[in-house]
Coordinates of C-alpha atoms in Angstrom, one line a residue:
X17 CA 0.0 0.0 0.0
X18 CA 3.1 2.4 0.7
X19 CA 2.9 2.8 -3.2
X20 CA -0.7 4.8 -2.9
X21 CA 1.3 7.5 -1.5
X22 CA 2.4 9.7 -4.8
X23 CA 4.7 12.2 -2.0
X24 CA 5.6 12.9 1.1
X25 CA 4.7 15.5 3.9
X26 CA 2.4 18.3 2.5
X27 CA 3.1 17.5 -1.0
X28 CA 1.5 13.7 -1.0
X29 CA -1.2 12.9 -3.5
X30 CA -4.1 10.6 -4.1
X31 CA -3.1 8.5 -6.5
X32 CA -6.0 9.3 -9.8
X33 CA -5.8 5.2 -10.4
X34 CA -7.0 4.5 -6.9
X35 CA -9.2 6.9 -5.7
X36 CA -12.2 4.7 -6.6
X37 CA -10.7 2.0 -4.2
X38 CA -9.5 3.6 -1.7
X39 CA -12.7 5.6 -1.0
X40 CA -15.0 2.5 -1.2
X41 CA -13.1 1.6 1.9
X42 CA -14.1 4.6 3.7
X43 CA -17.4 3.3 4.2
X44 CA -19.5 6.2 3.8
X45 CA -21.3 5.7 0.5
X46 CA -23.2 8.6 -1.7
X47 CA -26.2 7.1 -4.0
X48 CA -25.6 7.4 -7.6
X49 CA -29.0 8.5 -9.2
X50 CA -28.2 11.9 -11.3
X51 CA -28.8 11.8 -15.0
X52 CA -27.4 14.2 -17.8
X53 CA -30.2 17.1 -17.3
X54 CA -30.8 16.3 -14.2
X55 CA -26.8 17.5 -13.5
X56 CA -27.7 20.1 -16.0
X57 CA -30.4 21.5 -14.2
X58 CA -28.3 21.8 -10.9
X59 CA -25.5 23.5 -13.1
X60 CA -28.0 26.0 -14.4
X61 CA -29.9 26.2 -11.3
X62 CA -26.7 27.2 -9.4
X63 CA -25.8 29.7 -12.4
X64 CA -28.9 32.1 -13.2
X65 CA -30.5 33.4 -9.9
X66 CA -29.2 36.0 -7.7
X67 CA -27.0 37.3 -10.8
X68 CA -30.0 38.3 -12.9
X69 CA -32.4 39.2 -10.0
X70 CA -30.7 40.8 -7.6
X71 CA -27.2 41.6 -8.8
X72 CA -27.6 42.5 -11.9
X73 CA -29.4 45.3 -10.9
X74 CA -26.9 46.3 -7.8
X75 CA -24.2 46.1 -10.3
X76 CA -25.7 48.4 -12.8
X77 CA -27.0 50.9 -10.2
X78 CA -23.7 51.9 -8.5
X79 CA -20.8 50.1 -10.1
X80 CA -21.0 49.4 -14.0
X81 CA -24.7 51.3 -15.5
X82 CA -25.2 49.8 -18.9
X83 CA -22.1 48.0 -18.7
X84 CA -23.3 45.5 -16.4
X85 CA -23.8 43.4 -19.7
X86 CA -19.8 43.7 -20.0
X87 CA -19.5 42.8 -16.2
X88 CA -21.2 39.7 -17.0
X89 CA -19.4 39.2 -21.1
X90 CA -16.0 39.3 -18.8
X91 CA -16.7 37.2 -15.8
X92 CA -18.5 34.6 -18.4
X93 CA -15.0 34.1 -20.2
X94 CA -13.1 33.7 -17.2
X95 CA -15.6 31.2 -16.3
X96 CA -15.9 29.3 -19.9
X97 CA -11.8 28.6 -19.6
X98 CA -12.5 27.2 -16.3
X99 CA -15.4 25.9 -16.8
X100 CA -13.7 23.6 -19.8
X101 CA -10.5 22.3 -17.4
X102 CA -13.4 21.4 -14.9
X103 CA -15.2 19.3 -17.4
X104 CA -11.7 17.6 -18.2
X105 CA -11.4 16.7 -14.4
X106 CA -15.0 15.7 -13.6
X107 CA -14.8 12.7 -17.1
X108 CA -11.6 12.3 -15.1
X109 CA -11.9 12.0 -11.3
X110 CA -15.7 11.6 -11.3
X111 CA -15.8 11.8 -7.3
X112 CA -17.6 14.5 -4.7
X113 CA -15.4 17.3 -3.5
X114 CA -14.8 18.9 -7.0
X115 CA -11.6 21.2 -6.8
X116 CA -10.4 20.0 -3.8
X117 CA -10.2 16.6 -5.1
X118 CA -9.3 17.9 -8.8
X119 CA -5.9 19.6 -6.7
X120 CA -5.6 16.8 -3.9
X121 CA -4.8 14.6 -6.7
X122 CA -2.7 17.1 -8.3
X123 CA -1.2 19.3 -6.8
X124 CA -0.7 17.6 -3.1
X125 CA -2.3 17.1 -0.1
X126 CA -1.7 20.9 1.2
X127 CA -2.9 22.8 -1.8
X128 CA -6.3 20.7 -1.7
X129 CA -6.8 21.3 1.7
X130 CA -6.1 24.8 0.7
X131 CA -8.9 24.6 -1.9
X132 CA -11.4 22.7 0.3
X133 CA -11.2 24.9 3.6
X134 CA -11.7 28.1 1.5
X135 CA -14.7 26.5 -0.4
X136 CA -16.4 25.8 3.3
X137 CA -16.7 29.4 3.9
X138 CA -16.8 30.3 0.0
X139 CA -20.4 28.3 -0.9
X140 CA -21.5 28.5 2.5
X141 CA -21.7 32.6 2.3
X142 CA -23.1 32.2 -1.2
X143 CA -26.0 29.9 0.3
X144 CA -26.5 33.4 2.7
X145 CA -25.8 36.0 0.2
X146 CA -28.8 34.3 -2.5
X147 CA -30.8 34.0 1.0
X148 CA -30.6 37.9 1.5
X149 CA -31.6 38.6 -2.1
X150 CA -35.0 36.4 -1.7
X151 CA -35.7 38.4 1.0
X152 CA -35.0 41.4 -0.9
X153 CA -38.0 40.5 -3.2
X154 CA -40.3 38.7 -0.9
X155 CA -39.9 42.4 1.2
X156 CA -41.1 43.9 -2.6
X157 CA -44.0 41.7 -2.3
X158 CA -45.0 43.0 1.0
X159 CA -44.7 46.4 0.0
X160 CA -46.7 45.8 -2.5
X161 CA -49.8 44.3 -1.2
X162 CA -49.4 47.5 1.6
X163 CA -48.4 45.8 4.6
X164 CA -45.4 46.3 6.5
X165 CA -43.2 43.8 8.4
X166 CA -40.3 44.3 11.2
X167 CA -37.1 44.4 10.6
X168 CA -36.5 41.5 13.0
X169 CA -38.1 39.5 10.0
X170 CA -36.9 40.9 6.8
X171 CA -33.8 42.7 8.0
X172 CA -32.5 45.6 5.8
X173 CA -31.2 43.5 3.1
X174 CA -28.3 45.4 0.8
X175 CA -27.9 48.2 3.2
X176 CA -26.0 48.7 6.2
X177 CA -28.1 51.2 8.0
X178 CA -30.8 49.5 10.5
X179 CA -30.2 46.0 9.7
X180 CA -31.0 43.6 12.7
X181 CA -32.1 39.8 12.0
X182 CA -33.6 39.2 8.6
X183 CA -35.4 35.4 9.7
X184 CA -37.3 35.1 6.5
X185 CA -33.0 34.7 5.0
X186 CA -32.2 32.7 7.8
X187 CA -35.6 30.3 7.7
X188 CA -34.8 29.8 3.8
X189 CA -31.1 28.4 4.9
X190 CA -32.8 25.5 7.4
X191 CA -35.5 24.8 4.4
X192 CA -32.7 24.3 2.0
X193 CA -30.9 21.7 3.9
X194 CA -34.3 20.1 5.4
X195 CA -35.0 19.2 1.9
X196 CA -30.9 18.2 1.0
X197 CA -31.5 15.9 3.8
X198 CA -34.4 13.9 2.1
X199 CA -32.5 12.2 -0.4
X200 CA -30.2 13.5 -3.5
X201 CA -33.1 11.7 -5.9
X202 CA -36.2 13.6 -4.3
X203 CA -34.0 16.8 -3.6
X204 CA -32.9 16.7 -7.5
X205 CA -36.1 16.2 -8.7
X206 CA -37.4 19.0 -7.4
X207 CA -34.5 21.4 -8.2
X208 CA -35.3 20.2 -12.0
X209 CA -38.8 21.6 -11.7
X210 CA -37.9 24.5 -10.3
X211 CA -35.1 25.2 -12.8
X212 CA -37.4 25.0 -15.6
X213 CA -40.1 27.0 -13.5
X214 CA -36.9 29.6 -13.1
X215 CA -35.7 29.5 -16.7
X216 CA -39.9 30.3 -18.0
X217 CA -39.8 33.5 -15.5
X218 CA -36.5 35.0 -17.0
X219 CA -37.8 33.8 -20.5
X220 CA -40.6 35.9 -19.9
X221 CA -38.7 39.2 -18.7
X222 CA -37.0 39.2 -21.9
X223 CA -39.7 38.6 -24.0
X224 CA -41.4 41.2 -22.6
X225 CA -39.1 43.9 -21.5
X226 CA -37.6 43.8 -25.2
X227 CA -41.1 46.0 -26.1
X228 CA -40.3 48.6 -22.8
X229 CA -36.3 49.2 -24.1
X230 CA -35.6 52.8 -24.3
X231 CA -32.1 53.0 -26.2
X232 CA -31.7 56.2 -24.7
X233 CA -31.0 54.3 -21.4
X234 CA -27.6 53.0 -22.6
X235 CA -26.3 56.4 -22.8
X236 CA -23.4 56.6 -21.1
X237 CA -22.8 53.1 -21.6
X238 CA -19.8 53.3 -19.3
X239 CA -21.2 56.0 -16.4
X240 CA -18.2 54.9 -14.1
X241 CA -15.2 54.3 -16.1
X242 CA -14.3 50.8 -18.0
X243 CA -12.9 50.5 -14.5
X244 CA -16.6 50.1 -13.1
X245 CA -17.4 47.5 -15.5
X246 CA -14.2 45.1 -14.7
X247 CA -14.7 46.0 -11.3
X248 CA -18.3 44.8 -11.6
X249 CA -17.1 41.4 -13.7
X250 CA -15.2 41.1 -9.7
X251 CA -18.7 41.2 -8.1
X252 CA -21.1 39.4 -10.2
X253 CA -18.3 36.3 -11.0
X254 CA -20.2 33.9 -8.7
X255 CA -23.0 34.3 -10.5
X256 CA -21.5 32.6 -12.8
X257 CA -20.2 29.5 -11.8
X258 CA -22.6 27.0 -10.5
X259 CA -21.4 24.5 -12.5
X260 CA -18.1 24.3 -9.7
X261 CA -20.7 22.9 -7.2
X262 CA -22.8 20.8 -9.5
X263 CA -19.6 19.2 -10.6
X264 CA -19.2 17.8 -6.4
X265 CA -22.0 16.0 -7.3
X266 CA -20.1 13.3 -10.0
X267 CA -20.3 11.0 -7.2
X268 CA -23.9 10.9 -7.6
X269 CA -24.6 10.6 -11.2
X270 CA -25.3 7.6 -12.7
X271 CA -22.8 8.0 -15.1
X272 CA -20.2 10.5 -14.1
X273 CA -17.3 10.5 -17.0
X274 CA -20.1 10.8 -19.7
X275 CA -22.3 13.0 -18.3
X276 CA -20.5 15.8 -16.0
X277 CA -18.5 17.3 -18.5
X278 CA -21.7 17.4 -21.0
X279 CA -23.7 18.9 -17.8
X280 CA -20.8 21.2 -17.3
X281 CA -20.8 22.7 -20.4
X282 CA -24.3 23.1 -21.1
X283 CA -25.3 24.7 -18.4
X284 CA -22.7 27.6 -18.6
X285 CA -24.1 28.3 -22.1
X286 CA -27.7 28.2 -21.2
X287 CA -27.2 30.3 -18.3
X288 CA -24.7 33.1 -20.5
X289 CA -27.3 33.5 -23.3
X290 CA -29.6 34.3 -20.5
X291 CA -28.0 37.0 -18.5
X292 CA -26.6 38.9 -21.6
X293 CA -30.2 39.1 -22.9
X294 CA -31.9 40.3 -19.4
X295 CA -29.0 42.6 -18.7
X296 CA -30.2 44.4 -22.2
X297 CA -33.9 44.2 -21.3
X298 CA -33.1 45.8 -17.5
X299 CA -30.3 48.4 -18.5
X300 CA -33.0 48.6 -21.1
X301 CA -35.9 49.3 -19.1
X302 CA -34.9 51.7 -16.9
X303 CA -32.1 54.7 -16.1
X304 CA -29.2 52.8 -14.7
X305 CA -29.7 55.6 -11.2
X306 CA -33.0 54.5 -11.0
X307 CA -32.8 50.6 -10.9
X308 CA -33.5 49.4 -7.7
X309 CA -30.6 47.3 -5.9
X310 CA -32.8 44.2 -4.4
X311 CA -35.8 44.0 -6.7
X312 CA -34.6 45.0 -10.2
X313 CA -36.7 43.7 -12.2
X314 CA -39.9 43.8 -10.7
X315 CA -39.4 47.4 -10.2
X316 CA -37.8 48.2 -13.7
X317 CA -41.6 46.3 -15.1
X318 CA -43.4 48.8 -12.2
X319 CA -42.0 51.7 -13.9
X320 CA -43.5 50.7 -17.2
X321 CA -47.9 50.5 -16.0
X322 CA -46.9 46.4 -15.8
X323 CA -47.4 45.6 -12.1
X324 CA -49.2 42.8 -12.3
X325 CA -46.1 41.3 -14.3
X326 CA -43.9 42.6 -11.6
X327 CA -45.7 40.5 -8.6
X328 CA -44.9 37.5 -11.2
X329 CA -41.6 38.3 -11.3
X330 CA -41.2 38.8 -7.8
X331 CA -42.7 35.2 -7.0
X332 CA -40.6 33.7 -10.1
X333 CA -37.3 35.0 -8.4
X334 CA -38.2 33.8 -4.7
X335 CA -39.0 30.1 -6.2
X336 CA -36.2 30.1 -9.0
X337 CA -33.4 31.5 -6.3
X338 CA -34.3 28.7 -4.5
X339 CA -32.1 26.5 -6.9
X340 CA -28.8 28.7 -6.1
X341 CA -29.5 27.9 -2.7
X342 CA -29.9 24.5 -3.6
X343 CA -26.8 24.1 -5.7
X344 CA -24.5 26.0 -3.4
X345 CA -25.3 24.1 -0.2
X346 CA -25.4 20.5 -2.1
X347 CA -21.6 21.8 -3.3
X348 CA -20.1 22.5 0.1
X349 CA -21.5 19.5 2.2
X350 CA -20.0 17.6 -0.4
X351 CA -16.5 18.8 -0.7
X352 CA -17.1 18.5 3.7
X353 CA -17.8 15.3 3.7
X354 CA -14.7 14.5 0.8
X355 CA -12.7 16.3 3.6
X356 CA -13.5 14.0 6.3
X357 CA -13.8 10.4 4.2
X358 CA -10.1 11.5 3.7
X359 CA -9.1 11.9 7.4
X360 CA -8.8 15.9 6.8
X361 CA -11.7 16.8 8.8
X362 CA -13.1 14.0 11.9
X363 CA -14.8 11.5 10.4
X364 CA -17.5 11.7 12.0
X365 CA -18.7 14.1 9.5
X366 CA -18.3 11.5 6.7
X367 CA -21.2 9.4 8.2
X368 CA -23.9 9.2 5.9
X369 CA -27.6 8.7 6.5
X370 CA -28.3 4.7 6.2
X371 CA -30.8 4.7 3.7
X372 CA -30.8 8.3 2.1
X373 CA -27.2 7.9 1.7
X374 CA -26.7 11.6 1.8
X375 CA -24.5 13.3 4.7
X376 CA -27.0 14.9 6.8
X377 CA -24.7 15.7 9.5
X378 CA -23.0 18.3 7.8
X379 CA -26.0 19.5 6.5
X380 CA -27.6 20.7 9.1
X381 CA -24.3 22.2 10.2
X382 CA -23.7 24.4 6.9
X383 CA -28.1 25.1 7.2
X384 CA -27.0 26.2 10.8
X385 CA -24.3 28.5 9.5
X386 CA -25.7 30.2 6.7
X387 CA -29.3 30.8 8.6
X388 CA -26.6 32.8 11.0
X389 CA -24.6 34.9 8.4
X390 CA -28.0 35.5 6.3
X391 CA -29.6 36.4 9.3
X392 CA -27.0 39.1 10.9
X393 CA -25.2 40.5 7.5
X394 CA -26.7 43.0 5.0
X395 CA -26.1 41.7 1.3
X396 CA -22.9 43.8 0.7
X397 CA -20.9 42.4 3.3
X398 CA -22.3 38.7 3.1
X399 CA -21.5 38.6 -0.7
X400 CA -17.7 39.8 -0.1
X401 CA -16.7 36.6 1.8
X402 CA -17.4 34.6 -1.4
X403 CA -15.5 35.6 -4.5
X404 CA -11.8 35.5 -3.9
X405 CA -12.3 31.9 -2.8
X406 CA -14.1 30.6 -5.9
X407 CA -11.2 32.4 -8.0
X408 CA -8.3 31.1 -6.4
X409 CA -9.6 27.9 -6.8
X410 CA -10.1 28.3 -10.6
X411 CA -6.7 29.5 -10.4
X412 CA -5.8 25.9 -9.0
X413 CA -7.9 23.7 -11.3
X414 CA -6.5 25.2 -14.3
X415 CA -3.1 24.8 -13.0
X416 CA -3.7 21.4 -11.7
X417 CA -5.3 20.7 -15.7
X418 CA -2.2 21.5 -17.7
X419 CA -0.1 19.8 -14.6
X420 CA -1.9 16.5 -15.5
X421 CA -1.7 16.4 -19.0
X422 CA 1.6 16.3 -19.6
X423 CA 2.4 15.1 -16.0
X424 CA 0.4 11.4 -16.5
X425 CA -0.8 12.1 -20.4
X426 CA -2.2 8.2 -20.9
X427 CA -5.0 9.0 -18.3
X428 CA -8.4 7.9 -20.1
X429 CA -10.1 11.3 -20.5
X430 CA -13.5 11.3 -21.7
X431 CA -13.4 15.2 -22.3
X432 CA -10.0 17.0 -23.4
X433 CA -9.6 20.7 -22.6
X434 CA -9.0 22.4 -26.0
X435 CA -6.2 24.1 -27.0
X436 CA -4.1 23.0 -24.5
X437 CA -2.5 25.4 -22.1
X438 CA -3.7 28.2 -23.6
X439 CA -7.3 27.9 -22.8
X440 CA -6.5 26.8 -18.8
X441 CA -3.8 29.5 -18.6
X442 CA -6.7 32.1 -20.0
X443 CA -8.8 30.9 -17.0
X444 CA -5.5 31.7 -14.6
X445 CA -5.0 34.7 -16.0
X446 CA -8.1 36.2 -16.1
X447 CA -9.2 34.9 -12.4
X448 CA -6.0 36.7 -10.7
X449 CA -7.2 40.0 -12.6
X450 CA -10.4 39.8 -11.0
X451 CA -8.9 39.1 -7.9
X452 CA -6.9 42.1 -7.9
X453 CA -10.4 44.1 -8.3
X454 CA -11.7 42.9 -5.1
X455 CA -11.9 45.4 -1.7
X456 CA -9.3 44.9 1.0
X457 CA -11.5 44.2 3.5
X458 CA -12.1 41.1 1.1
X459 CA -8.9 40.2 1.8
X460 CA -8.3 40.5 5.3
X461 CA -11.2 37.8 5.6
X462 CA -9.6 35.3 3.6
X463 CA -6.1 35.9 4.9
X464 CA -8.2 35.4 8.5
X465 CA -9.8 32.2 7.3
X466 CA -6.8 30.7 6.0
X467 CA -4.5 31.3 9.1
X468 CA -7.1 29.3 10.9
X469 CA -7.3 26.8 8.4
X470 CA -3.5 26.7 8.7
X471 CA -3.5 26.0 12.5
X472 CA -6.4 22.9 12.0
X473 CA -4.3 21.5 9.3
X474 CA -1.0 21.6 10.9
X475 CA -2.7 20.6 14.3
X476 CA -5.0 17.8 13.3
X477 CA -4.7 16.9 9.5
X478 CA -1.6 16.3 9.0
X479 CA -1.2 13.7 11.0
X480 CA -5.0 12.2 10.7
X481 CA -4.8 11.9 6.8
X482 CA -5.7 8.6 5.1
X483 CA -2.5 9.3 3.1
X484 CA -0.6 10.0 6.4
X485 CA -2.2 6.6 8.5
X486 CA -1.2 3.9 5.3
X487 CA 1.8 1.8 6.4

């Protein structure tokens, strides 16, 4: 068995050849019961939510105007190059954890550990930050239909001033993993129908809105600069990459090599064709100063005499948001319970329920966490614990891609990256730009978070790995 171990120290790998084997001897199993669209629908469910109906329209009020469509154009690249070496990985290694097992296997035992602590806080925040922008809209409703509810239940979302405990946020968190907790084949089929319930509503906003365009909106296209639209691209990049967590689901699809990469792929272009259109119909609809930050598009429809369409709207973004949620907290109670089958985190974590064979442990732990952050943090600060996480580890997937092909080229890939390194080495590239974009404050959270991650790995990992305990 000593030959299972690829390195030594920090720098050990799993072995790609037997990672089937020695993970079957973990004993915590994960039920395989995911087809092509239904992967696809947790890809595009993950993808098109909060970025077309809440920050679409927070990004085009104060950061980008009009260019919120190149916001989106830029982040979408930086996403497609990644979104290609993921697809190469998931035919490859088609096992739950996603980039932490795509650079365990890689790039060593410390750079995956690396990848996998920062994508606990990473998803789990994005579970909060979608959780906020329902609110946002189920607060539209409200207003709407004249009534008018405490801020100990809806909060302040997306501001700063006289927020105090938004519980409808926090009560969407503990729905999300109640239902996780039921079964990956009941909890899948209804993300599907709520995809294509979600995928109708935004059909319908650009079908419609395309009548209410006033040209005269795009003018100035760039109101803050080129500056404000790259900036922006920095923002609204987790919007567009659900596919990361649908891909730590390959563990649960019936058919993982063929199907993940295919699910991959098609849901990043679904989701792209959709945002660029609605970014036209809201910059569209309405002055870029006058587009309100929580409820875009309900408000943009408003301003045009179509209210009733607005309420629609409204509903259709509470329901289809729903799906981010979904995606987000399936993704990081997977790559947690990766962590701990491996010895990184107790194992206790890796238990699984007996006959729904999904880790409900964790579950309710990550539910727990992101009903707290959703519940105590306006949208703003919320959403900046998520994105430098997501592009570091794109950063490390891409790296780890080119690493593999010409480290261990007779692999059996059922999906090649193309043009190989420069598509990979585009997705590097353009992720540490839009790092460099992000706030400072940004940063002293993830340097925070990884010095603690640091001090568990060094003081319990590293000695409790599965890697570390084979003779």
């Amino acid at each position: 068995m000593a030959g299972l171990r690829a390195g030594e120290g920090i720098l050990r790998r799993k072995p790609i050849e037997h990672i089937e084997e020695t993970e079957v001897g973990a004993g915590a199993r994960l039920d395989r019961s995911l087809g092509l669209w239904q992967l696809t629908a947790i890809g595009v469910g993950g993808i098109i939510g909060a970025g077309i109906f809440t920050l679409a329209g927070t990004v085009a009020n104060g950061t980008a105007g009009p260019a919120v469509l190149v916001s989106f154009l830029v982040a979408g690249v930086a996403s497609a190059a990644a979104a290609l070496s993921y697809a190469e990985f998931a035919g490859l290694i088609p096992k739950a954890g996603s980039a932490y097992t795509y650079g365990y296997a890689v790039l060593g035992e410390l750079a995956g550990w690396f990848i996998g602590w920062d994508l606990l806080l990473e998803y789990t925040a994005i579970v909060a930050v979608v959780a906020i922008g329902i609110s946002g809209y189920f607060s539209f409703l409200v207003g709407e239909m004249g009534a008018d509810l405490p801020n100990w239940m809806l909060g302040a979302p997306g501001t700063g001033d006289g927020h105090k405990v938004d519980l409808f946020a926090a009560v969407l968190c503990l729905l999300i993993a109640y239902l996780l907790t039921l079964g990956i084949k009941n909890a899948a089929r209804f993300e599907t129908v709520v995809v294509v319930l979600k995928v109708l509503v935004v059909l319908l906003v650009i079908a419609v809105g395309v009548f209410h365009i006033d040209t005269a909106n795009y003018n100035p296209f760039f109101p803050y600069g080129v500056g404000g639209a790259f900036t922006g691209a920095a923002t609204v990049f987790f919007a567009v990459f659900g596919y990361d967590a649908m891909s730590t689901a390959a563990e649960e699809s019936k058919d993982a090599q063929r199907h993940m990469p295919k699910a991959i792929i098609y849901s990043l272009a679904i989701s792209m064709v959709l945002y660029v259109a609605a970014c036209l119909v809201l910059t569209g609809m309405q002055n870029y100063p006058d587009i309100d930050k929580e409820s875009g598009f309900s408000t943009a429809f408003k301003s045009v005499g179509l209210g009733g369409l607005a309420d629609v709207i409204a509903v259709g973004a509470i329901i289809g948001i729903l799906t981010v949620m979904f995606t987000f907290m399936l993704g990081v109670t997977r790559v947690w319970f990766s962590m701990s089958r491996d010895g990184l985190l107790p194992k206790w974590f890796a238990k699984t329920h007996p006959t729904r064979h999904v880790p409900t442990r964790v579950t309710w732990i990550v539910g727990v966490a992101s009903a707290v952050i959703a519940g105590f943090l306006p949208i703003g600060e919320a959403a900046e614990l998520t994105n430098i996480g997501i592009l570091l580890a794109f950063v490390v997937v891409c790296v780890a891609v080119i690493v593999l092909r010409y480290r261990q080229p007779e692999l059996p890939r059922t999906f090649r990256t193309p043009w190989m390194p420069v598509v990979p080495a585009v997705g590097v590239g353009f992720s540490i730009w839009l790092i460099t974009y992000l706030q400072w404050q940004t940063w002293v959270r993830f340097a925070v978070w990884f010095a603690l991650g640091l001090v568990i790995y060094f003081g319990y990992s590293y000695r409790r790995s599965a890697l570390a305990e084979r003779p």
